[in-house]
Amino acid sequence: MNLDIEIDDNSFRLRARAWLRANLGVTSSDNIRHGGQTARKTATQWLAKCHAAGWSGVAWPREFGGQGLSPARLIIWYEEYTRARAPSALDCTFVGLNHAGPTLIACGSDTQKSFHLPRILSGKSIWCQGFSEPGSGSDLASLKTTGKVEDDMLVVNGQKIWSTCADLADYQELLIRTEPGSKRHRGLSWVICDMTLPGITVRPIENMAGVSHFAEVFYDDVRIPLSNVVGALHDGWNVAMTTLGFERKTAAIALQLELSVTVEDLITSAQAQPGTALSEQLADLRAEAAALRAMTYRAVLRDGGTPFDGSLIRLTFAELAQRIHRTAIDTLGAEALLDGPMVHDYLESYSETIAGGTAEIQRNIIAERILGLPREPRA
Amino acid sequence: MNLDIEIDDNSFRLRARAWLRANLGVTSSDNIRHGGQTARKTATQWLAKCHAAGWSGVAWPREFGGQGLSPARLIIWYEEYTRARAPSALDCTFVGLNHAGPTLIACGSDTQKSFHLPRILSGKSIWCQGFSEPGSGSDLASLKTTGKVEDDMLVVNGQKIWSTCADLADYQELLIRTEPGSKRHRGLSWVICDMTLPGITVRPIENMAGVSHFAEVFYDDVRIPLSNVVGALHDGWNVAMTTLGFERKTAAIALQLELSVTVEDLITSAQAQPGTALSEQLADLRAEAAALRAMTYRAVLRDGGTPFDGSLIRLTFAELAQRIHRTAIDTLGAEALLDGPMVHDYLESYSETIAGGTAEIQRNIIAERILGLPREPRA
Amino acid sequence: MSFDLNQTEDQRQIHDACRAMLAEHYPLSRLRGPATAESLAPLVAFGAFAFALPEAHGGAGFTLLDEALLHVQLGRHLISPAALAAPIAARIALDNGQLEQAVKITEGQTSVSAMVKTKNGILLLGNGAAVLGIIRQHDTMQLIDISQVNRDRKAAMAQGQPIFAIASLPAPKSNNVAKAQTSQTAQILVSAQLLGVAEGARDLAVEYAKIREQFGRPIGSFQAIKHHCANMALGVEKLSAQLDMAAIAVGKQSEDAAFQTAALARIAPNVALENARICIQIHGGIGFSAEADAHLFLKQAHVLRQLIGQTDFLALPAPMAPTREDT
Amino acid sequence: MSFDLNQTEDQRQIHDACRAMLAEHYPLSRLRGPATAESLAPLVAFGAFAFALPEAHGGAGFTLLDEALLHVQLGRHLISPAALAAPIAARIALDNGQLEQAVKITEGQTSVSAMVKTKNGILLLGNGAAVLGIIRQHDTMQLIDISQVNRDRKAAMAQGQPIFAIASLPAPKSNNVAKAQTSQTAQILVSAQLLGVAEGARDLAVEYAKIREQFGRPIGSFQAIKHHCANMALGVEKLSAQLDMAAIAVGKQSEDAAFQTAALARIAPNVALENARICIQIHGGIGFSAEADAHLFLKQAHVLRQLIGQTDFLALPAPMAPTREDT
């Protein structure tokens, strides 16, 4: 971990700050949060603006059009991004920039890379994820959607769920069972799916905050060229795992830092007297948010560790976010019964311990993969 | 549930209160808590006094020398007992009065009953439990201590652990495997073991509060007459289970009510200003202690329910006791580093979620036996 | 009059009838789609609002504990807060000698809503057309004529429940204040509904855990899920025991009524909120969707929580026994 | 000077050597039986008390972060608080220009103990024969000559640690007050030891969970135990990351040093206490016995907690970046 900020890094910080200050204001993070085509337009316009000024793909290698920022500069960028209250990084460009793009860089063919990467960076194409299925929430290896090889095509049938922004997306990273009869992690393939193909039906799902971020996707004899397979056919599990190492350098950093800003806002608005129950609670949240920030920095800056260390940050973030948003609406009194940004964020926070692996699964991973405790006997 | 206090019950309350007021003062609960022969003497003298005045075996049927108190009166007695700060009911007479005695009443032979019951009621004989073994903390059915039938004797070999007051006890309720090769709940017997028999070695174990309440007991060819088996030979599991129904009418009631007194003492001593973090915490504890009292009353007064409902009270009590004692030493500041009654009670409270079935096992029982969730697959 | 929790056949029958009425008229599915004012007619027909009023006042003469257990059922069905407002409003009317008013309320001829204060004004919950409103002010309850008061529909956290803003209320009259027992009764009934929410969330989660499979077995066979469910059961047991205790104390006007009610009011919202949270978590992704019922329990818990009111609990004397004669 | 957590070979070697020294001289088994003053000679010989002092002042010139990581190791071995008192006392001496005094302290010629205030007096922890004591007063640290002060041995919660009562201290001198950086350093080192306690408790519990069998399988294969262990790991990760952050900030005297240290001091005691609690619970019956080491971690956490001091955290300005030039 190196937190020494060089002279040059400080000028980088000032440059980022100045650019953000000059270019914010046209976008609205509320819009983006609420989904829909307006949100897509806002998000992609903002990304295009970032791209034009050299602020897109900050963690991507330069050879693929990214900025190739050092870990320290990555942190500085996201600090400034968060401090400026720039649009939430968790918009419809998130999957492309932080997941699909890095996977293509690691495992894609030259054709795949040269076609898709520039489109992702500039906001021209939006990606969604197609991993989860109705029967395989926390048990990804149990997925059942099939892709049957017919000549040079895959014929896909089945169903995906919890696919964020699937209604807005141009492409989907689709994980399907291509080897008939294969079990669990074996026989899967990672495929680029054009969302305009015939046979695809998208049904948005409304969440408990009244917003439709995610959707179900149905595949009825969808024909995808075999050339859209990323990495080797039937090797999709390994392809999906390649981003695990990249994850600690994604825009999730911005979300983690944002919690500190949320807590500071809460401290300012609550004006709690010293010694009261509320001030003690706020002080605890402030300390926890500081520690989450320290965890984030360390993960970005330190070499080594296991790919599962991310579970520690992911879970800490999730549970802290829920505590913070709950405290926030507790300070509202009866106004918590009205819809509003704090109430919206509170309701949204319930997904933190569910999406992307439940808190229970994260704890299993920490216990088994990091601490080495024995696995449960299989049923 | 009937909480209507009849005129007659109120006079019962006043009679109990008057007797306790007139007869307390000679005993010291501190002495009893710290174990040893002095503690035995104090406890048995106090019990003898209760017995002489008709206050021993309050929940036992009258035909066996008890008081046969109605559920409502049982509660009144323990309310007054607790309010008077009478000696802790959890002394070395506890197992005899609340476990061994009731088991003998339910399953013992006439000879066993007529010999043992009067001695238990009057404090002449002290009992300990011999259930747990080093390898079977939470898994009672896995126990290994054997009793081999030779003519009219059982020859016992093995080891028991966590046997409270084994160093002071005259008799032990001993659960052992009498059917060679039997598995789990089958083939066990419940035996009266005279602690003065040759081949018995008792090794007291010091706990983390620096006190030796419990002990290991070793059995080396200990010869116990077959006539000491309670209930049928090899039917010990069912005998052990008979007290489950009686448990909600034991002196554990007094321990549960005591928590309210502890909280009130804490509220008085802490003098917390309204609105402070401490006063909020104390108000929460007060409410939780009130609810525990309500749970206790209901369990005693209401018919029906499953024998496992006791787990709900047991676990609520255990975790609340730990919270209360932790808050108590938090109010002490640096004085918590010195030995003293509050620190002692705090350290002792760590056993609450372990002894008599860990919190984890209690939650399993609640989930499986009360809520009907499926059992885990066996390894 | 007896407070025997070992239910009589009469009591069992009335609660069974209540369950059937609720299942027919108030299925949770009614809460999907745009929020509308809930019809309380089936509850009026059942006599729910006069359930524990004396027979002389048109009531059914059940005990407060019986009424509380009725509201536990209402809580499970996430009924509009207007169903809490009516029986409390009727009691405030009786407290002030307005028998006719009380009868109109319990018979559904005069509509009542619950109101809560915010930092900047007042919110009206449930029935926007109500002509009367009840509100908690300084540790007591008031019944207020709001027929002339303007109200603005607002977007609600709980989408199924209409909510309205009121800028200010008319000056209170002198004959509209509840007696202490009525204010406590309000806390008892709100707590009873919170218990219903907690029970409903527990049952929904337990049933789901029995059927949903992951890793080749029902998720309810995993210890983490089991322990979540056990925690829900612990919360329900604690809350329901304290509800019994407080309802008996308030019904009998025991001297520990204020203490038992304050303890109850402190416990009830947290148990309901926590059970609803666990229920969502156990459901996983579907629990976070609007399609599942899990979030409805959470939102109702938030609504009821605002109605319960809190007192300075530590200022109340501690009881050690239901009857204390420290001679 | 660099603060690179990707340890250099030098740093690795010194920490390995420290581990070996501690394993040889400070096994946990030494804490059985009657409490005696701990010999600090092996730590002095190792140079532990001058570890991060400038070489000009007889120190080894390591960074504060390096020293903090050393104290994590000391924390795992539940070393007497006197080992915290010495390096802080030496710094206070240097803060006041008393170089000779500082050298005597770091070389073990002058003995120091830690003191804490109670409601009624002062407690001296660890070495009853100490001639100097450090104590936290009003947000700063003082170094006090206690050679003439009477002390009474008391029974301690942590049986392995001698403890003494002092009725009152001599009037403070003007040249015995720590600079802000030293007061913060004290919080860093106490927190480091609390992290060591938390790590030790975690490791003890995890190892036990791997070997102890119940119901025919290691208890560590049960989800409830797994999740307890995961919670311990989460606590350690959180605390150790914040320790790094605060140690770097204080070592560099960054403007967020006070903020980072206050956040650390708020987190550290709770993580250590909670991990110790879970460690006892996972051990079951044996964890509650004096024979197992689990309770030693709990008691040490209580001791260290009293030494850490708390500040009005909300009054401190929030940093958003290690360097802030809000132009």
JSON list of N, CA, C and O in Angstrom, two decimals, chain D residues 92 115 133-138 140-144 172-173 176-178:
[
{"chain": "D", "resi": 92, "resn": "ILE", "atom": "N", "xyz": [7.02, 10.65, 25.02]},
{"chain": "D", "resi": 92, "resn": "ILE", "atom": "CA", "xyz": [6.68, 11.84, 25.82]},
{"chain": "D", "resi": 92, "resn": "ILE", "atom": "C", "xyz": [7.96, 12.50, 26.32]},
{"chain": "D", "resi": 92, "resn": "ILE", "atom": "O", "xyz": [8.10, 13.73, 26.30]},
{"chain": "D", "resi": 115, "resn": "MET", "atom": "N", "xyz": [-1.45, 3.63, 33.35]},
{"chain": "D", "resi": 115, "resn": "MET", "atom": "CA", "xyz": [-2.44, 3.91, 34.39]},
{"chain": "D", "resi": 115, "resn": "MET", "atom": "C", "xyz": [-3.74, 4.34, 33.73]},
{"chain": "D", "resi": 115, "resn": "MET", "atom": "O", "xyz": [-3.74, 4.90, 32.64]},
{"chain": "D", "resi": 133, "resn": "GLY", "atom": "N", "xyz": [4.75, 6.39, 35.25]},
{"chain": "D", "resi": 133, "resn": "GLY", "atom": "CA", "xyz": [3.46, 5.93, 34.75]},
{"chain": "D", "resi": 133, "resn": "GLY", "atom": "C", "xyz": [2.96, 6.86, 33.66]},
{"chain": "D", "resi": 133, "resn": "GLY", "atom": "O", "xyz": [3.25, 8.07, 33.69]},
{"chain": "D", "resi": 134, "resn": "ILE", "atom": "N", "xyz": [2.28, 6.31, 32.68]},
{"chain": "D", "resi": 134, "resn": "ILE", "atom": "CA", "xyz": [1.62, 7.17, 31.70]},
{"chain": "D", "resi": 134, "resn": "ILE", "atom": "C", "xyz": [0.12, 7.11, 31.94]},
{"chain": "D", "resi": 134, "resn": "ILE", "atom": "O", "xyz": [-0.41, 6.07, 32.36]},
{"chain": "D", "resi": 135, "resn": "ILE", "atom": "N", "xyz": [-0.54, 8.23, 31.70]},
{"chain": "D", "resi": 135, "resn": "ILE", "atom": "CA", "xyz": [-1.99, 8.28, 31.90]},
{"chain": "D", "resi": 135, "resn": "ILE", "atom": "C", "xyz": [-2.59, 9.25, 30.90]},
{"chain": "D", "resi": 135, "resn": "ILE", "atom": "O", "xyz": [-1.94, 10.23, 30.51]},
{"chain": "D", "resi": 136, "resn": "ARG", "atom": "N", "xyz": [-3.80, 8.92, 30.46]},
{"chain": "D", "resi": 136, "resn": "ARG", "atom": "CA", "xyz": [-4.51, 9.79, 29.52]},
{"chain": "D", "resi": 136, "resn": "ARG", "atom": "C", "xyz": [-5.40, 10.74, 30.31]},
{"chain": "D", "resi": 136, "resn": "ARG", "atom": "O", "xyz": [-6.21, 10.31, 31.12]},
{"chain": "D", "resi": 137, "resn": "GLN", "atom": "N", "xyz": [-5.19, 12.03, 30.11]},
{"chain": "D", "resi": 137, "resn": "GLN", "atom": "CA", "xyz": [-5.99, 13.03, 30.80]},
{"chain": "D", "resi": 137, "resn": "GLN", "atom": "C", "xyz": [-6.49, 14.02, 29.75]},
{"chain": "D", "resi": 137, "resn": "GLN", "atom": "O", "xyz": [-5.67, 14.60, 29.03]},
{"chain": "D", "resi": 138, "resn": "HIS", "atom": "N", "xyz": [-7.76, 14.27, 29.74]},
{"chain": "D", "resi": 138, "resn": "HIS", "atom": "CA", "xyz": [-8.32, 15.28, 28.81]},
{"chain": "D", "resi": 138, "resn": "HIS", "atom": "C", "xyz": [-7.70, 15.19, 27.43]},
{"chain": "D", "resi": 138, "resn": "HIS", "atom": "O", "xyz": [-7.04, 16.14, 26.98]},
{"chain": "D", "resi": 140, "resn": "THR", "atom": "N", "xyz": [-5.14, 14.02, 26.15]},
{"chain": "D", "resi": 140, "resn": "THR", "atom": "CA", "xyz": [-3.71, 13.92, 25.88]},
{"chain": "D", "resi": 140, "resn": "THR", "atom": "C", "xyz": [-3.08, 12.97, 26.88]},
{"chain": "D", "resi": 140, "resn": "THR", "atom": "O", "xyz": [-3.74, 12.47, 27.79]},
{"chain": "D", "resi": 141, "resn": "MET", "atom": "N", "xyz": [-1.79, 12.69, 26.70]},
{"chain": "D", "resi": 141, "resn": "MET", "atom": "CA", "xyz": [-1.10, 11.75, 27.58]},
{"chain": "D", "resi": 141, "resn": "MET", "atom": "C", "xyz": [-0.12, 12.50, 28.45]},
{"chain": "D", "resi": 141, "resn": "MET", "atom": "O", "xyz": [0.50, 13.47, 28.02]},
{"chain": "D", "resi": 142, "resn": "GLN", "atom": "N", "xyz": [0.06, 12.00, 29.69]},
{"chain": "D", "resi": 142, "resn": "GLN", "atom": "CA", "xyz": [1.08, 12.56, 30.56]},
{"chain": "D", "resi": 142, "resn": "GLN", "atom": "C", "xyz": [1.99, 11.45, 31.04]},
{"chain": "D", "resi": 142, "resn": "GLN", "atom": "O", "xyz": [1.58, 10.30, 31.20]},
{"chain": "D", "resi": 143, "resn": "LEU", "atom": "N", "xyz": [3.24, 11.86, 31.30]},
{"chain": "D", "resi": 143, "resn": "LEU", "atom": "CA", "xyz": [4.23, 10.95, 31.89]},
{"chain": "D", "resi": 143, "resn": "LEU", "atom": "C", "xyz": [4.49, 11.44, 33.31]},
{"chain": "D", "resi": 143, "resn": "LEU", "atom": "O", "xyz": [4.82, 12.62, 33.51]},
{"chain": "D", "resi": 144, "resn": "ILE", "atom": "N", "xyz": [4.29, 10.56, 34.28]},
{"chain": "D", "resi": 144, "resn": "ILE", "atom": "CA", "xyz": [4.33, 11.00, 35.68]},
{"chain": "D", "resi": 144, "resn": "ILE", "atom": "C", "xyz": [5.30, 10.13, 36.49]},
{"chain": "D", "resi": 144, "resn": "ILE", "atom": "O", "xyz": [5.30, 8.90, 36.36]},
{"chain": "D", "resi": 172, "resn": "PRO", "atom": "N", "xyz": [0.77, 17.46, 38.34]},
{"chain": "D", "resi": 172, "resn": "PRO", "atom": "CA", "xyz": [1.54, 17.28, 37.10]},
{"chain": "D", "resi": 172, "resn": "PRO", "atom": "C", "xyz": [2.56, 18.39, 36.89]},
{"chain": "D", "resi": 172, "resn": "PRO", "atom": "O", "xyz": [2.34, 19.54, 37.26]},
{"chain": "D", "resi": 173, "resn": "LYS", "atom": "N", "xyz": [3.70, 18.01, 36.32]},
{"chain": "D", "resi": 173, "resn": "LYS", "atom": "CA", "xyz": [4.71, 19.02, 35.95]},
{"chain": "D", "resi": 173, "resn": "LYS", "atom": "C", "xyz": [4.36, 19.57, 34.57]},
{"chain": "D", "resi": 173, "resn": "LYS", "atom": "O", "xyz": [3.60, 18.98, 33.81]},
{"chain": "D", "resi": 176, "resn": "ASN", "atom": "N", "xyz": [5.74, 17.39, 31.07]},
{"chain": "D", "resi": 176, "resn": "ASN", "atom": "CA", "xyz": [5.50, 15.94, 30.98]},
{"chain": "D", "resi": 176, "resn": "ASN", "atom": "C", "xyz": [4.32, 15.62, 30.08]},
{"chain": "D", "resi": 176, "resn": "ASN", "atom": "O", "xyz": [3.75, 14.54, 30.15]},
{"chain": "D", "resi": 177, "resn": "VAL", "atom": "N", "xyz": [3.91, 16.56, 29.26]},
{"chain": "D", "resi": 177, "resn": "VAL", "atom": "CA", "xyz": [2.72, 16.36, 28.44]},
{"chain": "D", "resi": 177, "resn": "VAL", "atom": "C", "xyz": [3.12, 15.95, 27.02]},
{"chain": "D", "resi": 177, "resn": "VAL", "atom": "O", "xyz": [4.06, 16.50, 26.45]},
{"chain": "D", "resi": 178, "resn": "ALA", "atom": "N", "xyz": [2.39, 14.97, 26.49]},
{"chain": "D", "resi": 178, "resn": "ALA", "atom": "CA", "xyz": [2.69, 14.46, 25.15]},
{"chain": "D", "resi": 178, "resn": "ALA", "atom": "C", "xyz": [2.23, 15.43, 24.08]},
{"chain": "D", "resi": 178, "resn": "ALA", "atom": "O", "xyz": [1.22, 16.13, 24.25]}
]
